[in-house]
mmCIF file of C-alpha atoms and ligand atoms in Angstrom:
data_model
loop_
_atom_site.group_PDB
_atom_site.id
_atom_site.type_symbol
_atom_site.label_atom_id
_atom_site.label_comp_id
_atom_site.label_asym_id
_atom_site.label_seq_id
_atom_site.Cartn_x
_atom_site.Cartn_y
_atom_site.Cartn_z
ATOM 1 C CA MET A 28 32.760 85.050 147.428
ATOM 2 C CA SER A 29 33.779 81.691 147.959
ATOM 3 C CA THR A 30 35.124 80.536 151.508
ATOM 4 C CA LYS A 31 37.451 78.033 149.685
ATOM 5 C CA SER A 32 40.823 79.329 149.467
ATOM 6 C CA LYS A 33 42.218 79.706 146.005
ATOM 7 C CA VAL A 34 44.227 76.746 144.709
ATOM 8 C CA SER A 35 45.545 78.136 141.669
ATOM 9 C CA PRO A 36 46.294 81.588 140.159
ATOM 10 C CA GLU A 37 44.268 82.958 137.273
ATOM 11 C CA LEU A 38 45.890 81.264 134.038
ATOM 12 C CA PRO A 39 46.262 81.853 130.572
ATOM 13 C CA LEU A 40 44.003 79.441 128.653
ATOM 14 C CA LYS A 41 46.686 77.987 126.489
ATOM 15 C CA ILE A 42 48.549 76.756 129.780
ATOM 16 C CA ARG A 43 45.286 75.559 131.432
ATOM 17 C CA LEU A 44 44.729 73.627 128.469
ATOM 18 C CA PHE A 45 48.228 72.093 128.423
ATOM 19 C CA ILE A 46 47.806 71.460 132.361
ATOM 20 C CA SER A 47 44.701 69.493 131.676
ATOM 21 C CA VAL A 48 45.743 67.308 128.951
ATOM 22 C CA MET A 49 48.923 66.542 130.709
ATOM 23 C CA THR A 50 47.278 65.356 134.073
ATOM 24 C CA PHE A 51 44.278 63.458 132.174
ATOM 25 C CA PHE A 52 47.015 61.528 130.186
ATOM 26 C CA VAL A 53 49.246 61.132 133.487
ATOM 27 C CA ASP A 54 46.322 59.641 135.144
ATOM 28 C CA LEU A 55 45.344 57.582 132.596
ATOM 29 C CA SER A 56 48.724 55.711 132.194
ATOM 30 C CA CYS A 57 49.420 55.239 136.062
ATOM 31 C CA ARG A 58 48.061 51.564 136.590
ATOM 32 C CA PRO A 59 46.419 50.919 140.077
ATOM 33 C CA ASN A 60 49.344 47.875 140.014
ATOM 34 C CA PHE A 61 52.199 50.652 139.845
ATOM 35 C CA THR A 62 53.083 49.695 136.418
ATOM 36 C CA ILE A 63 52.500 52.369 133.469
ATOM 37 C CA ASN A 64 51.192 52.182 130.234
ATOM 38 C CA ARG A 65 53.524 54.246 128.098
ATOM 39 C CA ARG A 66 51.930 53.667 124.924
ATOM 40 C CA ILE A 67 49.249 56.171 126.488
ATOM 41 C CA PHE A 68 51.507 58.872 127.741
ATOM 42 C CA ASN A 69 53.835 58.514 124.605
ATOM 43 C CA LEU A 70 50.754 59.836 122.597
ATOM 44 C CA LEU A 71 51.158 63.295 124.275
ATOM 45 C CA ASP A 72 55.103 63.226 124.983
ATOM 46 C CA PHE A 73 56.166 64.983 121.483
ATOM 47 C CA LYS A 74 59.824 64.683 120.934
ATOM 48 C CA SER A 75 62.278 66.874 119.683
ATOM 49 C CA PRO A 76 65.296 65.866 117.475
ATOM 50 C CA PRO A 77 68.696 67.162 118.367
ATOM 51 C CA SER A 78 69.556 70.159 115.854
ATOM 52 C CA LYS A 79 73.387 70.823 114.734
ATOM 53 C CA LYS A 80 72.006 73.827 112.898
ATOM 54 C CA PRO A 81 71.208 76.470 115.366
ATOM 55 C CA ILE A 82 67.837 77.047 116.676
ATOM 56 C CA ASN A 83 67.478 80.609 118.504
ATOM 57 C CA ASP A 84 71.083 80.474 118.705
ATOM 58 C CA VAL A 85 71.860 77.165 120.346
ATOM 59 C CA LYS A 86 72.958 73.851 118.776
ATOM 60 C CA SER A 87 72.465 70.601 120.491
ATOM 61 C CA SER A 88 73.584 66.939 119.925
ATOM 62 C CA ASP A 89 72.935 63.529 121.629
ATOM 63 C CA VAL A 90 75.988 61.918 123.302
ATOM 64 C CA THR A 91 76.012 58.618 124.568
ATOM 65 C CA VAL A 92 77.526 57.301 127.828
ATOM 66 C CA ASP A 93 76.377 53.943 128.021
ATOM 67 C CA ALA A 94 74.678 52.355 125.085
ATOM 68 C CA SER A 95 73.767 49.297 126.910
ATOM 69 C CA ARG A 96 71.402 51.066 129.347
ATOM 70 C CA ASN A 97 70.425 53.690 126.881
ATOM 71 C CA LEU A 98 72.067 56.199 128.811
ATOM 72 C CA CYS A 99 72.878 59.643 126.992
ATOM 73 C CA PHE A 100 72.548 63.262 127.530
ATOM 74 C CA ARG A 101 71.615 66.313 125.070
ATOM 75 C CA LEU A 102 74.129 69.092 124.794
ATOM 76 C CA TYR A 103 73.290 72.504 124.025
ATOM 77 C CA THR A 104 75.775 74.933 122.962
ATOM 78 C CA PRO A 105 75.180 78.941 122.442
ATOM 79 C CA THR A 106 76.621 79.639 119.126
ATOM 80 C CA GLN A 107 76.824 83.090 119.945
ATOM 81 C CA ASP A 108 80.612 83.848 120.340
ATOM 82 C CA ARG A 109 81.463 86.148 123.427
ATOM 83 C CA ASP A 110 85.078 86.342 122.672
ATOM 84 C CA GLY A 111 85.696 82.616 123.203
ATOM 85 C CA ASP A 112 84.741 83.128 126.845
ATOM 86 C CA SER A 113 84.643 79.887 128.956
ATOM 87 C CA MET A 114 81.194 79.222 129.732
ATOM 88 C CA PRO A 115 79.631 77.401 132.993
ATOM 89 C CA ILE A 116 78.107 73.967 132.751
ATOM 90 C CA ILE A 117 74.452 73.363 133.604
ATOM 91 C CA ILE A 118 74.214 69.594 134.338
ATOM 92 C CA PHE A 119 70.289 69.148 134.010
ATOM 93 C CA PHE A 120 68.018 66.581 135.102
ATOM 94 C CA HIS A 121 64.514 66.739 134.095
ATOM 95 C CA GLY A 122 61.570 66.181 136.127
ATOM 96 C CA GLY A 123 58.434 64.101 135.761
ATOM 97 C CA GLY A 124 58.361 62.050 138.922
ATOM 98 C CA PHE A 125 60.902 59.871 137.937
ATOM 99 C CA THR A 126 58.434 58.256 135.824
ATOM 100 C CA PHE A 127 57.803 60.644 132.852
ATOM 101 C CA MET A 128 59.257 62.650 130.192
ATOM 102 C CA ALA A 129 62.747 62.429 128.846
ATOM 103 C CA ALA A 130 65.811 64.745 127.726
ATOM 104 C CA ASN A 131 64.183 65.026 124.181
ATOM 105 C CA SER A 132 60.720 65.803 125.434
ATOM 106 C CA LYS A 133 59.811 68.966 123.768
ATOM 107 C CA PRO A 134 59.199 71.024 127.000
ATOM 108 C CA TYR A 135 62.491 70.123 128.332
ATOM 109 C CA ASP A 136 64.124 70.591 124.702
ATOM 110 C CA ASP A 137 62.885 74.095 124.880
ATOM 111 C CA PHE A 138 63.512 74.809 128.493
ATOM 112 C CA CYS A 139 67.022 73.638 127.963
ATOM 113 C CA ARG A 140 67.869 75.704 125.172
ATOM 114 C CA ARG A 141 66.518 78.785 126.754
ATOM 115 C CA MET A 142 68.732 78.280 129.846
ATOM 116 C CA ALA A 143 71.707 77.671 127.157
ATOM 117 C CA ARG A 144 71.094 80.941 125.359
ATOM 118 C CA GLU A 145 69.709 83.233 128.425
ATOM 119 C CA ILE A 146 72.273 82.342 130.600
ATOM 120 C CA HIS A 147 75.351 81.716 128.027
ATOM 121 C CA SER A 148 76.129 78.338 129.430
ATOM 122 C CA VAL A 149 76.672 74.972 128.240
ATOM 123 C CA VAL A 150 73.500 72.603 129.003
ATOM 124 C CA VAL A 151 73.923 68.940 129.502
ATOM 125 C CA SER A 152 70.608 67.376 129.996
ATOM 126 C CA VAL A 153 70.629 63.863 131.249
ATOM 127 C CA ASN A 154 68.566 61.109 130.057
ATOM 128 C CA TYR A 155 68.130 58.904 132.975
ATOM 129 C CA ARG A 156 66.391 55.536 133.200
ATOM 130 C CA LEU A 157 62.524 55.864 134.225
ATOM 131 C CA SER A 158 60.649 54.201 136.955
ATOM 132 C CA PRO A 159 58.884 51.703 137.541
ATOM 133 C CA GLU A 160 60.362 49.837 134.894
ATOM 134 C CA HIS A 161 63.863 50.878 136.611
ATOM 135 C CA ARG A 162 63.609 51.715 140.434
ATOM 136 C CA CYS A 163 65.569 53.518 142.705
ATOM 137 C CA PRO A 164 68.653 53.892 142.664
ATOM 138 C CA ALA A 165 68.821 53.521 139.004
ATOM 139 C CA GLN A 166 68.243 56.975 138.456
ATOM 140 C CA TYR A 167 70.785 58.428 140.764
ATOM 141 C CA GLU A 168 73.379 55.853 139.239
ATOM 142 C CA ASP A 169 72.849 57.087 135.889
ATOM 143 C CA CYS A 170 73.072 60.678 136.724
ATOM 144 C CA PHE A 171 76.192 60.251 138.725
ATOM 145 C CA ASP A 172 77.787 58.278 135.956
ATOM 146 C CA VAL A 173 77.173 61.131 133.508
ATOM 147 C CA LEU A 174 79.115 63.272 135.765
ATOM 148 C CA LYS A 175 81.815 60.796 136.000
ATOM 149 C CA PHE A 176 81.862 60.765 132.088
ATOM 150 C CA ILE A 177 82.297 64.469 131.554
ATOM 151 C CA ASP A 178 85.217 64.612 134.139
ATOM 152 C CA ALA A 179 87.179 61.673 132.248
ATOM 153 C CA ASN A 180 85.859 62.736 128.650
ATOM 154 C CA ASP A 181 85.129 66.586 127.294
ATOM 155 C CA SER A 182 86.610 66.222 124.141
ATOM 156 C CA PHE A 183 83.437 65.988 122.387
ATOM 157 C CA GLU A 184 82.049 68.741 119.776
ATOM 158 C CA GLY A 185 80.266 71.613 121.485
ATOM 159 C CA PHE A 186 82.042 71.424 124.883
ATOM 160 C CA ASP A 187 85.313 73.194 123.803
ATOM 161 C CA ASN A 188 84.397 76.349 125.569
ATOM 162 C CA ALA A 189 82.837 74.761 128.946
ATOM 163 C CA ASN A 190 84.249 75.449 132.251
ATOM 164 C CA LEU A 191 84.646 72.366 134.301
ATOM 165 C CA LYS A 192 85.295 74.516 137.148
ATOM 166 C CA LEU A 193 81.877 76.131 137.075
ATOM 167 C CA CYS A 194 79.793 72.911 136.969
ATOM 168 C CA PHE A 195 76.339 73.520 138.403
ATOM 169 C CA LEU A 196 73.942 70.540 139.188
ATOM 170 C CA ALA A 197 70.143 71.887 138.410
ATOM 171 C CA GLY A 198 67.087 69.920 138.190
ATOM 172 C CA ASP A 199 63.167 70.526 138.074
ATOM 173 C CA SER A 200 61.011 68.399 140.514
ATOM 174 C CA ALA A 201 62.109 64.817 140.377
ATOM 175 C CA GLY A 202 65.226 66.279 138.896
ATOM 176 C CA GLY A 203 65.830 68.480 141.867
ATOM 177 C CA ASN A 204 65.655 65.709 144.058
ATOM 178 C CA LEU A 205 68.272 63.937 142.039
ATOM 179 C CA ALA A 206 70.541 66.972 142.061
ATOM 180 C CA HIS A 207 70.613 66.870 145.605
ATOM 181 C CA HIS A 208 71.578 63.336 146.027
ATOM 182 C CA VAL A 209 74.167 63.467 143.217
ATOM 183 C CA ALA A 210 75.827 66.399 145.354
ATOM 184 C CA VAL A 211 75.754 64.124 148.379
ATOM 185 C CA ASP A 212 77.224 60.986 146.557
ATOM 186 C CA ALA A 213 80.234 63.413 145.261
ATOM 187 C CA ASN A 214 81.456 63.137 148.566
ATOM 188 C CA GLY A 215 82.821 59.588 148.015
ATOM 189 C CA TYR A 216 84.175 60.381 144.720
ATOM 190 C CA GLU A 217 87.455 62.147 143.778
ATOM 191 C CA PHE A 218 86.852 64.070 140.173
ATOM 192 C CA ASN A 219 89.843 65.030 138.537
ATOM 193 C CA ARG A 220 88.655 68.533 137.037
ATOM 194 C CA LEU A 221 85.259 68.552 137.490
ATOM 195 C CA ASN A 222 83.900 71.459 140.388
ATOM 196 C CA LEU A 223 80.647 71.555 141.829
ATOM 197 C CA ALA A 224 79.926 75.247 141.823
ATOM 198 C CA GLY A 225 76.502 75.273 142.788
ATOM 199 C CA LEU A 226 73.082 73.600 143.159
ATOM 200 C CA VAL A 227 69.720 74.469 141.599
ATOM 201 C CA ALA A 228 66.786 73.201 143.200
ATOM 202 C CA ILE A 229 63.749 74.287 141.090
ATOM 203 C CA GLN A 230 60.539 72.928 142.886
ATOM 204 C CA PRO A 231 62.165 69.866 144.082
ATOM 205 C CA PHE A 232 60.242 66.512 144.554
ATOM 206 C CA PHE A 233 60.789 65.414 148.112
ATOM 207 C CA GLY A 234 58.109 64.261 150.675
ATOM 208 C CA GLY A 235 57.368 61.947 153.429
ATOM 209 C CA GLN A 236 54.739 59.743 155.401
ATOM 210 C CA GLU A 237 53.472 63.058 156.990
ATOM 211 C CA ARG A 238 50.877 64.942 155.135
ATOM 212 C CA THR A 239 51.961 68.858 155.475
ATOM 213 C CA GLU A 240 49.685 71.935 155.271
ATOM 214 C CA SER A 241 50.296 72.705 151.636
ATOM 215 C CA GLU A 242 49.541 69.316 150.494
ATOM 216 C CA ILE A 243 46.035 69.462 152.384
ATOM 217 C CA ASN A 244 45.470 72.805 151.684
ATOM 218 C CA LEU A 245 46.211 73.269 148.141
ATOM 219 C CA ALA A 246 44.290 69.826 147.081
ATOM 220 C CA GLY A 247 43.352 70.597 143.315
ATOM 221 C CA ALA A 248 46.280 72.988 142.680
ATOM 222 C CA PRO A 249 47.399 72.436 139.117
ATOM 223 C CA PHE A 250 49.695 69.254 138.683
ATOM 224 C CA ILE A 251 50.240 68.056 141.945
ATOM 225 C CA SER A 252 48.146 66.058 144.070
ATOM 226 C CA VAL A 253 49.024 63.592 147.023
ATOM 227 C CA GLU A 254 47.364 60.685 145.093
ATOM 228 C CA ARG A 255 49.752 61.351 142.323
ATOM 229 C CA THR A 256 52.782 61.978 144.686
ATOM 230 C CA ASP A 257 51.762 58.863 146.577
ATOM 231 C CA TRP A 258 51.719 56.970 143.346
ATOM 232 C CA LEU A 259 54.919 57.980 141.883
ATOM 233 C CA TRP A 260 56.825 57.560 145.359
ATOM 234 C CA LYS A 261 55.414 54.079 145.448
ATOM 235 C CA ALA A 262 56.485 53.225 141.962
ATOM 236 C CA PHE A 263 59.928 54.595 142.422
ATOM 237 C CA LEU A 264 61.100 53.664 145.924
ATOM 238 C CA PRO A 265 62.496 50.185 146.641
ATOM 239 C CA GLU A 266 59.736 47.566 147.138
ATOM 240 C CA GLY A 267 58.745 47.819 150.662
ATOM 241 C CA SER A 268 59.719 51.213 151.542
ATOM 242 C CA ASP A 269 57.530 53.882 152.925
ATOM 243 C CA ARG A 270 57.932 57.679 151.869
ATOM 244 C CA ASP A 271 60.266 58.406 154.940
ATOM 245 C CA HIS A 272 62.797 56.469 152.777
ATOM 246 C CA PRO A 273 65.898 58.631 152.985
ATOM 247 C CA VAL A 274 65.730 59.653 149.042
ATOM 248 C CA ALA A 275 62.263 61.092 149.897
ATOM 249 C CA ASN A 276 62.416 62.732 153.113
ATOM 250 C CA VAL A 277 65.944 63.858 153.187
ATOM 251 C CA PHE A 278 65.749 65.474 156.599
ATOM 252 C CA GLY A 279 63.556 62.802 158.175
ATOM 253 C CA PRO A 280 63.431 60.258 160.563
ATOM 254 C CA ASN A 281 65.699 57.750 158.497
ATOM 255 C CA SER A 282 67.993 60.363 156.632
ATOM 256 C CA LYS A 283 71.625 60.459 156.924
ATOM 257 C CA ASP A 284 73.397 63.385 158.296
ATOM 258 C CA ILE A 285 75.186 65.574 155.744
ATOM 259 C CA LYS A 286 76.637 68.171 158.177
ATOM 260 C CA GLY A 287 80.090 66.717 157.701
ATOM 261 C CA LEU A 288 79.568 66.501 153.850
ATOM 262 C CA LYS A 289 81.083 69.344 151.371
ATOM 263 C CA PHE A 290 77.837 70.698 149.706
ATOM 264 C CA PRO A 291 77.722 73.236 147.113
ATOM 265 C CA PRO A 292 75.637 76.700 147.604
ATOM 266 C CA THR A 293 72.474 75.797 146.752
ATOM 267 C CA ILE A 294 69.168 77.847 145.454
ATOM 268 C CA VAL A 295 65.726 76.515 146.186
ATOM 269 C CA PHE A 296 63.041 78.047 144.190
ATOM 270 C CA VAL A 297 59.297 77.676 145.419
ATOM 271 C CA GLY A 298 55.922 78.349 144.305
ATOM 272 C CA GLY A 299 53.041 79.816 146.406
ATOM 273 C CA PHE A 300 50.702 77.189 144.627
ATOM 274 C CA ASP A 301 52.824 74.203 144.979
ATOM 275 C CA PRO A 302 51.526 71.512 147.204
ATOM 276 C CA LEU A 303 55.158 70.538 147.528
ATOM 277 C CA LYS A 304 56.034 74.016 148.908
ATOM 278 C CA ASP A 305 56.159 72.849 152.582
ATOM 279 C CA TRP A 306 58.608 70.015 151.758
ATOM 280 C CA GLN A 307 60.922 72.228 149.621
ATOM 281 C CA LYS A 308 61.009 74.826 152.543
ATOM 282 C CA ARG A 309 62.137 72.344 154.955
ATOM 283 C CA TYR A 310 64.708 71.191 152.241
ATOM 284 C CA TYR A 311 66.183 74.664 152.182
ATOM 285 C CA GLU A 312 66.058 74.887 156.148
ATOM 286 C CA GLY A 313 67.645 71.645 156.591
ATOM 287 C CA LEU A 314 70.407 72.876 154.578
ATOM 288 C CA LYS A 315 70.515 75.765 156.576
ATOM 289 C CA LYS A 316 70.624 73.791 159.962
ATOM 290 C CA CYS A 317 73.427 71.708 158.832
ATOM 291 C CA GLY A 318 75.448 74.770 157.966
ATOM 292 C CA LYS A 319 75.018 74.787 154.246
ATOM 293 C CA GLU A 320 75.076 77.966 152.171
ATOM 294 C CA ALA A 321 71.429 78.127 150.938
ATOM 295 C CA TYR A 322 68.907 80.872 149.617
ATOM 296 C CA LEU A 323 65.325 80.449 148.915
ATOM 297 C CA VAL A 324 63.428 82.111 146.407
ATOM 298 C CA GLU A 325 59.668 82.098 146.699
ATOM 299 C CA TYR A 326 57.340 83.223 143.916
ATOM 300 C CA PRO A 327 53.936 83.412 145.620
ATOM 301 C CA ASN A 328 51.887 83.219 142.307
ATOM 302 C CA ALA A 329 53.869 80.296 141.072
ATOM 303 C CA ILE A 330 52.547 76.790 140.176
ATOM 304 C CA HIS A 331 54.109 73.604 140.006
ATOM 305 C CA THR A 332 56.267 73.915 136.490
ATOM 306 C CA PHE A 333 55.987 77.843 136.169
ATOM 307 C CA TYR A 334 59.328 78.012 134.728
ATOM 308 C CA ALA A 335 58.145 76.343 131.743
ATOM 309 C CA TYR A 336 56.078 78.867 130.422
ATOM 310 C CA PRO A 337 58.109 81.849 128.907
ATOM 311 C CA ASP A 338 55.003 84.038 128.849
ATOM 312 C CA MET A 339 54.486 84.003 132.725
ATOM 313 C CA PRO A 340 56.278 86.628 134.495
ATOM 314 C CA GLU A 341 57.785 84.471 137.216
ATOM 315 C CA SER A 342 59.403 82.557 134.343
ATOM 316 C CA ALA A 343 61.586 85.466 133.366
ATOM 317 C CA LEU A 344 62.260 86.493 137.099
ATOM 318 C CA PHE A 345 63.745 82.881 137.436
ATOM 319 C CA ILE A 346 66.014 83.274 134.380
ATOM 320 C CA LYS A 347 67.546 86.488 136.062
ATOM 321 C CA GLU A 348 67.581 84.793 139.440
ATOM 322 C CA LEU A 349 69.505 81.939 138.292
ATOM 323 C CA LYS A 350 71.663 83.821 136.356
ATOM 324 C CA ASP A 351 72.519 86.184 139.111
ATOM 325 C CA PHE A 352 73.232 83.010 141.256
ATOM 326 C CA MET A 353 75.798 81.439 139.064
ATOM 327 C CA GLU A 354 77.659 84.613 138.522
ATOM 328 C CA LYS A 355 77.894 84.985 142.279
ATOM 329 C CA GLN A 356 79.509 81.571 142.423
ATOM 330 C CA ALA A 357 81.741 82.400 139.400
ATOM 331 C CA LYS A 358 83.535 85.207 141.443
HETATM 332 C C1 NAG B 411 49.427 45.219 135.897
HETATM 333 O O1 NAG B 411 48.212 45.561 135.433
HETATM 334 C C2 NAG B 411 48.288 45.673 134.074
HETATM 335 C C3 NAG B 411 46.893 46.021 133.337
HETATM 336 O O2 NAG B 411 45.817 45.746 133.713
HETATM 337 C C4 NAG B 411 48.713 43.972 133.479
HETATM 338 O O3 NAG B 411 48.764 44.100 131.912
HETATM 339 C C5 NAG B 411 50.042 43.826 133.826
HETATM 340 O O4 NAG B 411 50.389 42.422 133.866
HETATM 341 C C6 NAG B 411 49.915 44.013 135.534
HETATM 342 N N1 NAG B 411 51.325 43.896 136.005
HETATM 343 C C7 NAG B 411 51.787 43.244 137.290
HETATM 344 C C8 NAG B 411 53.252 43.347 137.383
HETATM 345 O O5 NAG B 411 50.909 42.954 137.743
HETATM 346 C C1 NAG B 412 84.786 60.593 124.801
HETATM 347 O O1 NAG B 412 83.501 60.748 124.059
HETATM 348 C C2 NAG B 412 83.328 60.706 122.510
HETATM 349 C C3 NAG B 412 82.116 61.169 122.307
HETATM 350 O O2 NAG B 412 80.956 60.265 122.638
HETATM 351 C C4 NAG B 412 83.734 59.207 122.295
HETATM 352 O O3 NAG B 412 83.727 59.030 120.915
HETATM 353 C C5 NAG B 412 84.844 59.013 122.646
HETATM 354 O O4 NAG B 412 85.444 57.344 122.407
HETATM 355 C C6 NAG B 412 85.360 58.921 124.510
HETATM 356 N N1 NAG B 412 86.249 58.825 124.899
HETATM 357 C C7 NAG B 412 86.776 58.136 126.075
HETATM 358 C C8 NAG B 412 87.946 57.913 126.505
HETATM 359 O O5 NAG B 412 85.810 57.479 126.544
#
C-alpha cells in the first residue's frame, strides 16, 4: 500500500483524458513573463454558437451590453412552458482563473443549458474580459455592468418570464470570486427592480500568501496546483500586489469588513479533492462570522470542476442542492 495520501478519486477515462489535455494546454499557454499565448489555448477551447432552435428544451441567444469592450452575455431560456410561470434568474460567471474560457466555451454552454433546463430558470452567462490583457478590476466592472443593464432593460427576447425579484448570482472557481465581489459592490448601488435573492459559490477561487494544508497535501490533484494558481493571481491582480490583496484574500489582513453590508444568503460548494477547499471553507466561515446566512455543502469525493461532468454522481447532487436552495429563497 502506498503511504502517500490520495490526491484524486478514481475517475472515468474520458474525464482523466479531458483533464490532462486541458492542463497541458493551460501550462503551455501561460508564459513565464505573465502573458498568455491565446493561439495555443484556443486550439482546444471549442466554442458553441447560440441556438434559437431549442437544444434539450432550452434556446439561447447572445445579448450585447457594450460593444466597445466586447461585453455581452449568453441568455438561456427554457422552452417548456409551465403555465407561463415566472422563472428565477441565474446570473452566471464562468470560471477559468479569470484568464481562460468564455461564455460560449463548450463546457460552459453545456453547463448553463443544463442549469436552465433542470432548475427551470433563465440563465445569463456573462462574457467578461479576461486577464492578463485586462487586469482586475475590469472583470468586476463587466460583471456588475451586466446587472445594471438587466435592471434597466429587460425588454429583450427570451426574458419575458424572468423574475427580476429572484435573481441569483452564481459562479464556479474564478466566477465564484466574481459573484462575491459583485454582491459586495451591489451595496453601493440602488437597483430599480432587480433583487439579489441568493449567491451560489461553486468551488470559488480565493487565495492568500499563506499555504493552506489542502494546498500542500493535495499537490498533484486534478487541475489545481499552487504553481498554476500563483501564476493566475499574478497575471490578474494589479501590478505589484501580492495574494493578500482583498479581492483574493477576502477575509485576510487587507480585506474590508462586510459586517454592516447587505449580503444575500450564500451556498458554498466544496470538493474533498480540491486544493482550494481550505480557502473556500474559510470563506464560508468568514461569512458566518460576519453574521451572514451561509451554507456549506461538501462532497468528499469531488475534484475541482466536478459539476461539469453529468456522469459524476456529485454533479446530479449539486443540481438538486442548488434547486432546493433556490426554492427556499423563493418562499
Ligand atoms: C513575453 O514573452 C513573449 C514570448 O517569449 C514575448 O513575445 C512577449 O513580448 C513578452 N511580453 C512582455 C510584456 O514581456
Ligand atoms: C435593450 O436591449 C435591447 C437588446 O439588446 C436593445 O435592442 C435595446 O436598445 C436596449 N434598450 C435600452 C433602453 O438600452
